[in-house]
XYZ file of C-alpha atoms in Angstrom:
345
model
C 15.950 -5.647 -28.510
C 13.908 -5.926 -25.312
C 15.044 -6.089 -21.917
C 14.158 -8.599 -19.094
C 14.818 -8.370 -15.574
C 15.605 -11.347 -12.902
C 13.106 -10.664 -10.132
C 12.848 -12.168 -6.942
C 9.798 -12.170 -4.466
C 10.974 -12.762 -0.886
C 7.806 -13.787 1.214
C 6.543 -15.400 -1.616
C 3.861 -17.173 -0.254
C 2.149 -14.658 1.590
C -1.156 -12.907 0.613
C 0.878 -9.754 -0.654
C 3.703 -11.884 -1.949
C 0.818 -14.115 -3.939
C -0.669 -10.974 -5.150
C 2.969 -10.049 -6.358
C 3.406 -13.200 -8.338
C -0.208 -12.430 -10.316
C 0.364 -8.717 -10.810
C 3.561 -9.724 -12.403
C 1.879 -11.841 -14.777
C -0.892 -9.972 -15.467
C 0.921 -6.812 -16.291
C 3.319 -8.870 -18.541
C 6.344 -7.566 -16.154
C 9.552 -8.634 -18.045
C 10.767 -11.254 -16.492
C 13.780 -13.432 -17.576
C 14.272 -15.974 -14.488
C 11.904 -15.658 -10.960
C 12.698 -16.783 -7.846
C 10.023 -17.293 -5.157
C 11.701 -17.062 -1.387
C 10.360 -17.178 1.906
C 11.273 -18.926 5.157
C 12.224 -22.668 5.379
C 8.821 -22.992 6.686
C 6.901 -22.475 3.562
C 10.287 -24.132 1.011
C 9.015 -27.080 -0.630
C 5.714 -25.218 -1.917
C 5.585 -24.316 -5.665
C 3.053 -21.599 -6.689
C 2.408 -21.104 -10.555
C 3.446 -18.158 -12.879
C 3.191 -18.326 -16.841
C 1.738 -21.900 -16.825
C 5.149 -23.300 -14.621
C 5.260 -24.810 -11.160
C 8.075 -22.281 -9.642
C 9.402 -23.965 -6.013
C 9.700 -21.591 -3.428
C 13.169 -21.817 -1.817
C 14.396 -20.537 1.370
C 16.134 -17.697 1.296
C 19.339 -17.217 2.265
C 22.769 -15.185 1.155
C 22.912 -17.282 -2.123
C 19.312 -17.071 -2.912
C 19.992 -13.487 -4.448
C 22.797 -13.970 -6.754
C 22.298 -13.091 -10.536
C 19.211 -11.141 -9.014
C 17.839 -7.714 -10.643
C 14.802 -7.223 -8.510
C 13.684 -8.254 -5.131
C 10.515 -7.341 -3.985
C 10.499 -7.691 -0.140
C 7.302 -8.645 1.384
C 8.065 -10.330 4.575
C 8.348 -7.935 7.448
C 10.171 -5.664 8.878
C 13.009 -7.568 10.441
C 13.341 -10.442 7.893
C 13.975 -6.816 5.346
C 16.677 -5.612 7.821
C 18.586 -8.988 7.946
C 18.217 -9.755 4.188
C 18.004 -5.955 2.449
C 21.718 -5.409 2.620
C 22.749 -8.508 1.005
C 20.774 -8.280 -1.720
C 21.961 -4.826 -2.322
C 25.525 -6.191 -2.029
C 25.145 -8.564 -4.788
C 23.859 -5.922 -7.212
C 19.868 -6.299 -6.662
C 17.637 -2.803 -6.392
C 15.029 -3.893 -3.741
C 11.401 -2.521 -3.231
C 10.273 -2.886 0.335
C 7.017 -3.148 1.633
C 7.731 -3.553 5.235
C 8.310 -0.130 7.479
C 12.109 -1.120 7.696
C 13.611 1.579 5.517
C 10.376 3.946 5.218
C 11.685 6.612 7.009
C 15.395 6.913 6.278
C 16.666 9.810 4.892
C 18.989 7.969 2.514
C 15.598 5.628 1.042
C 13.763 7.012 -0.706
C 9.500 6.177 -0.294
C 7.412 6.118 -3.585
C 4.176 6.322 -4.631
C 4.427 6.500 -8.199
C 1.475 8.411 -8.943
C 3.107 11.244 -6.719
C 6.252 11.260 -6.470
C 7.960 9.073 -8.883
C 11.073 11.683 -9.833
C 12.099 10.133 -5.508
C 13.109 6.822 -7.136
C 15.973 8.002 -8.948
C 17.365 8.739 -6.206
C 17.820 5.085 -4.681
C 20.979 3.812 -3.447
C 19.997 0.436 -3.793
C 16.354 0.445 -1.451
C 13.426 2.131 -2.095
C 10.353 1.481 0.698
C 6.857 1.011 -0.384
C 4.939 2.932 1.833
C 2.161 1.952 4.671
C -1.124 0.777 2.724
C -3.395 3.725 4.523
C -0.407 6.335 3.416
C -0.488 4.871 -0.064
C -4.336 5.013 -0.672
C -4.885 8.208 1.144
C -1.798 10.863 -1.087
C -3.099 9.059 -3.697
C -6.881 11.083 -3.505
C -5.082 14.103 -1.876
C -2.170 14.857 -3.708
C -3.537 15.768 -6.793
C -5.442 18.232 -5.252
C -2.350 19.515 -3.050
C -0.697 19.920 -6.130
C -3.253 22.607 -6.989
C -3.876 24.279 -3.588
C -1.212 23.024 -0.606
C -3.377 21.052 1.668
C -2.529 22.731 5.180
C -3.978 20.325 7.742
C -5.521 16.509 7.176
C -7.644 15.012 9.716
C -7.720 11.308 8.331
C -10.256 8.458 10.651
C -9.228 4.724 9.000
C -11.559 1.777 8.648
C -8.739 -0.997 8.421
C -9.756 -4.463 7.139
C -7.994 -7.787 8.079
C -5.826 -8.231 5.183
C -3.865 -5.296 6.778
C -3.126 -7.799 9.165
C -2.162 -11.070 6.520
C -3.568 -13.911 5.311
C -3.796 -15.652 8.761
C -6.148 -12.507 10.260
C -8.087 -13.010 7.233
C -8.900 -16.502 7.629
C -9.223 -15.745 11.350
C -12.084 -13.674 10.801
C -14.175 -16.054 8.234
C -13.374 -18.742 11.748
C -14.800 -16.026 14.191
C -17.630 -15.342 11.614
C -18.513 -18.716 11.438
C -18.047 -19.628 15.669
C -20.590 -16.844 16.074
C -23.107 -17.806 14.003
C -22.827 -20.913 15.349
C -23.622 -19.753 19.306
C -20.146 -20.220 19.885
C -16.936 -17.727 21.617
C -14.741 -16.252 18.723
C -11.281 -17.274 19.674
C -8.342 -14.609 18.510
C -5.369 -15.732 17.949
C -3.786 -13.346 15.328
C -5.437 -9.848 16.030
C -5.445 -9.255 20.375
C -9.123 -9.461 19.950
C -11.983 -10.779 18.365
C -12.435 -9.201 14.941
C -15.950 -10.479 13.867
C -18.700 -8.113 14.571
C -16.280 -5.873 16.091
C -13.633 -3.102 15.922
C -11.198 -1.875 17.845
C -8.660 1.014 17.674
C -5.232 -0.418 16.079
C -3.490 -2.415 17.799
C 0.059 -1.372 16.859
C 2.221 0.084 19.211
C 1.094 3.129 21.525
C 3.400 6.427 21.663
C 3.849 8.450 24.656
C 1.074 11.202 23.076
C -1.022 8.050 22.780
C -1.103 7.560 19.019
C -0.397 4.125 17.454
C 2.655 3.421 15.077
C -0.246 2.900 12.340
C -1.446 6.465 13.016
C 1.940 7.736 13.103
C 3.312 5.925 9.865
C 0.321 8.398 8.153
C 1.883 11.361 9.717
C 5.389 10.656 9.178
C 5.053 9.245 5.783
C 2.808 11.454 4.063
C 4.945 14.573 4.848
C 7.911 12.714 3.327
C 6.027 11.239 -0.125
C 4.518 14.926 -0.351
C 8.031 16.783 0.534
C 6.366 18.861 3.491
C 6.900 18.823 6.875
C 4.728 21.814 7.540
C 1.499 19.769 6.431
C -0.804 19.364 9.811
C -1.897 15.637 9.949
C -3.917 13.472 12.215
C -5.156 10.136 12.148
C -7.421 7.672 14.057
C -6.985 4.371 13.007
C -9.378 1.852 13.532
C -9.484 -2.144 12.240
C -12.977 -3.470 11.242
C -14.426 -6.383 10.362
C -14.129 -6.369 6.462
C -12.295 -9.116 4.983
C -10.249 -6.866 2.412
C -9.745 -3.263 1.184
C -9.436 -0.416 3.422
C -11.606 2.935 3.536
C -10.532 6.121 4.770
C -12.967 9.612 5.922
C -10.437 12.809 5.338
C -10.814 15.945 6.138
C -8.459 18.608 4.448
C -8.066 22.070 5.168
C -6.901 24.524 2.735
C -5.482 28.564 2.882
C -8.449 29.361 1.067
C -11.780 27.698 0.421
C -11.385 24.907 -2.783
C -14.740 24.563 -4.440
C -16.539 21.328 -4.067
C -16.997 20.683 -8.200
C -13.317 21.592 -8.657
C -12.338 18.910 -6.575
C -14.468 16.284 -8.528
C -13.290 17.603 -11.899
C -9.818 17.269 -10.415
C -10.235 13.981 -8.689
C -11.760 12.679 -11.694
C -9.079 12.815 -13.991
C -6.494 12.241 -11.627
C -4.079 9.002 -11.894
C -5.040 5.637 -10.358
C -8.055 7.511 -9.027
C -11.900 6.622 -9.712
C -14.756 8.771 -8.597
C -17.496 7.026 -7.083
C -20.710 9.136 -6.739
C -24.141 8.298 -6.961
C -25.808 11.267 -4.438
C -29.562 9.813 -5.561
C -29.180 6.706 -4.508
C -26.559 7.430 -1.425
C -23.905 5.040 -3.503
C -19.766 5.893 -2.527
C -16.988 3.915 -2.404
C -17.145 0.606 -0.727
C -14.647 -1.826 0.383
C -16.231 -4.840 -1.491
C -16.334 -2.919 -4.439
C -12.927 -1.788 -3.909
C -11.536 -5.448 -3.786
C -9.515 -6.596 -6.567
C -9.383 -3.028 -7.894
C -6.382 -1.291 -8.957
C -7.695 2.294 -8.439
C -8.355 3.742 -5.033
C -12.278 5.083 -5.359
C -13.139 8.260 -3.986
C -16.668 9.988 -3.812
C -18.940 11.856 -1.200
C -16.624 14.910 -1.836
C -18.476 17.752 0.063
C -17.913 21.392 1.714
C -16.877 20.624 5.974
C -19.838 22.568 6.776
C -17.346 23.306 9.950
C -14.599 25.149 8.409
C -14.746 27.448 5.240
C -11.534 26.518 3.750
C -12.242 22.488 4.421
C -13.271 19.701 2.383
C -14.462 16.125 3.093
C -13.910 13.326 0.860
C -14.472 9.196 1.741
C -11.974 6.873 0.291
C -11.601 2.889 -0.443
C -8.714 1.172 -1.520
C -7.501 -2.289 -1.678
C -4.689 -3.001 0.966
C -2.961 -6.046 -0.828
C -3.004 -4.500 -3.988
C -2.917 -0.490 -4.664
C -1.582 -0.463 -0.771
C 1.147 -2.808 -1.359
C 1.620 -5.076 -4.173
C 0.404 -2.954 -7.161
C 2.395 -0.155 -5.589
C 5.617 -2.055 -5.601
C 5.261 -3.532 -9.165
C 4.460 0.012 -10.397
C 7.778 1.245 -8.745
C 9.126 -1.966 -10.354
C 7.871 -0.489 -13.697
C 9.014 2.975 -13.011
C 12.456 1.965 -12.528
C 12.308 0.040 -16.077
C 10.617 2.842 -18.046
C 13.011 5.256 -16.868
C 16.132 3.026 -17.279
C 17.069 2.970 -13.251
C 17.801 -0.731 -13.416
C 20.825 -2.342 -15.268
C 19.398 -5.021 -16.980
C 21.600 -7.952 -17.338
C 19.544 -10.105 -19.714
C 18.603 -8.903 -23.210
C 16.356 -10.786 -26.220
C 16.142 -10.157 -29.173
């Protein structure tokens, strides 16, 4: 007998809720019934899965009866108002907003690291912030051999951090500029088109942004450490998708450069990118649709004995969100977490 799951996708129809729906096909999740939900905004719309037209509903308290799974993709406070109640009627849900990320009683996965957290769920377990994901994903296989001590981590974000709206914003600015004309920004505070600016979440009274925080805060949770020095710049850029990260890690004692890449190499949902002849590392455009997070230009900090430097790209919808909530998804299935109420023969 196999066992199939009812899942539910709440912010169906945006551009990690979309990527949701084809990573759930494509990796032959088991589904037995899917609902699509968002707000009464987007209700009407049908997207496809399996070769059907599924409408997308808007959700409310009924919308997650006879429910197994939600995946929450819809922001914070639409997961606060709607979490609960899906818990209540006997649904496990996977968050991807920052909601639940840092509550004690929730536990925050990244299955290539610490997957043993999710059995520990109480009915919520939070996907963590795209940069966290993509970054203890390169780093925590080498923690796991030497404890990393201190990480200095500098983000380049791109505008699918931001949705599908900053996304298309930017193609509009690209095109207004070209054109001799003022990019208008409606979405991000400011023009993202041959641009950057510094992240424009939420300043702290030290001066660091929530983005920059949710790095500290969440990495020392997913790694089980709160003695682990972190630091983080974080910076949006005009790339359309996939994010890339420059770390610096610092270590008791020096870790050798080809260790690192032998390490790195074989490590889970990892690919190393190197070509030193011909200056090739990861890039974002080649990081796009990818469901590894590449890593290359691994090299001695010529600053620091113990310190290594390693470059990073990842793709934000997917491996930063999405992929990582359908692999916790999986996870919870392979190790028989879920109660499946719908069995085939």
């Amino acid at each position: 007998m196999s066992k199939s799951y009812r899942v539910a996708i709440l912010g169906a129809t945006g551009a990690v809720g979309t990527e949701l729906l084809e990573l759930l096909e494509s990796r032959t999740f088991p589904v037995a019934e899917l609902k699509l939900l968002a707000s009464e905004r987007s209700a009407g719309r049908s997207l496809r899965f399996n070769g059907e037209n599924i409408p997308v509903e808007p959700v409310s308290d009924r919308a997650f009866e006879n429910v197994d799974i939600v995946l929450a993709s819809a922001g914070g406070s639409t997961s606060k108002t709607w979490a609960a109640i899906a818990v209540e009627k006997g649904a496990v849900v996977i968050d991807n907003s920052s909601a639940f990320r840092m509550n004690p009683e929730v536990p925050l996965v990244v299955p290539e690291v610490n997957p043993q957290a999710a059995a520990n769920h109480q009915g919520i377990i939070a996907n963590p912030n795209c940069t966290t994901i993509l970054m203890t994903v390169a780093v925590w296989p080498l923690h796991k051999i030497k404890p990393v001590q201190r990480i200095v981590a500098s983000t380049y974000q791109s505008a699918s951090g931001a949705g599908a709206r900053a996304m298309a914003e930017v193609k509009t600015q690209t095109s207004a500029i070209l054109q001799g004309q003022p990019p208008v920004a409606e979405v991000l505070p400011y023009p993202l088109a041959f641009n950057l600016f510094p992240h424009n979440s939420p300043l702290n009274d030290l001066g660091y942004c929530e983005e920059e925080m949710k790095m500290v805060n969440e990495t020392r949770k997913i790694f089980g450490s709160q003695e682990i020095r972190i630091t983080a710049t974080c910076v949006r850029v005009p790339v359309l998708r996939a994010h890339s990260e420059a770390i610096n890690l610092e270590f008791a004692t020096p870790f050798s450069v080809e260790a690192a890449k032998e390490i790195l190499n074989s490590a889970p949902g990892v690919k190393l990118v190197e070509d030193w002849e011909n200056n090739h590392f990861p890039m974002p455009i080649e990081a796009t649709g990818r469901d590894e997070v590449l890593v290359g230009r691994i090299r001695q900090d010529i600053s620091h004995p113990c310190g290594l430097e390693l470059w990073l790209c990842g793709d934000q919808i997917r491996k930063g969100a999405a992929l990582n909530a359908i692999q916790i998804a999986e996870l919870l299935v392979e190790k028989n977490l879920l109660k499946p109420l719908v069995t085939s023969h």
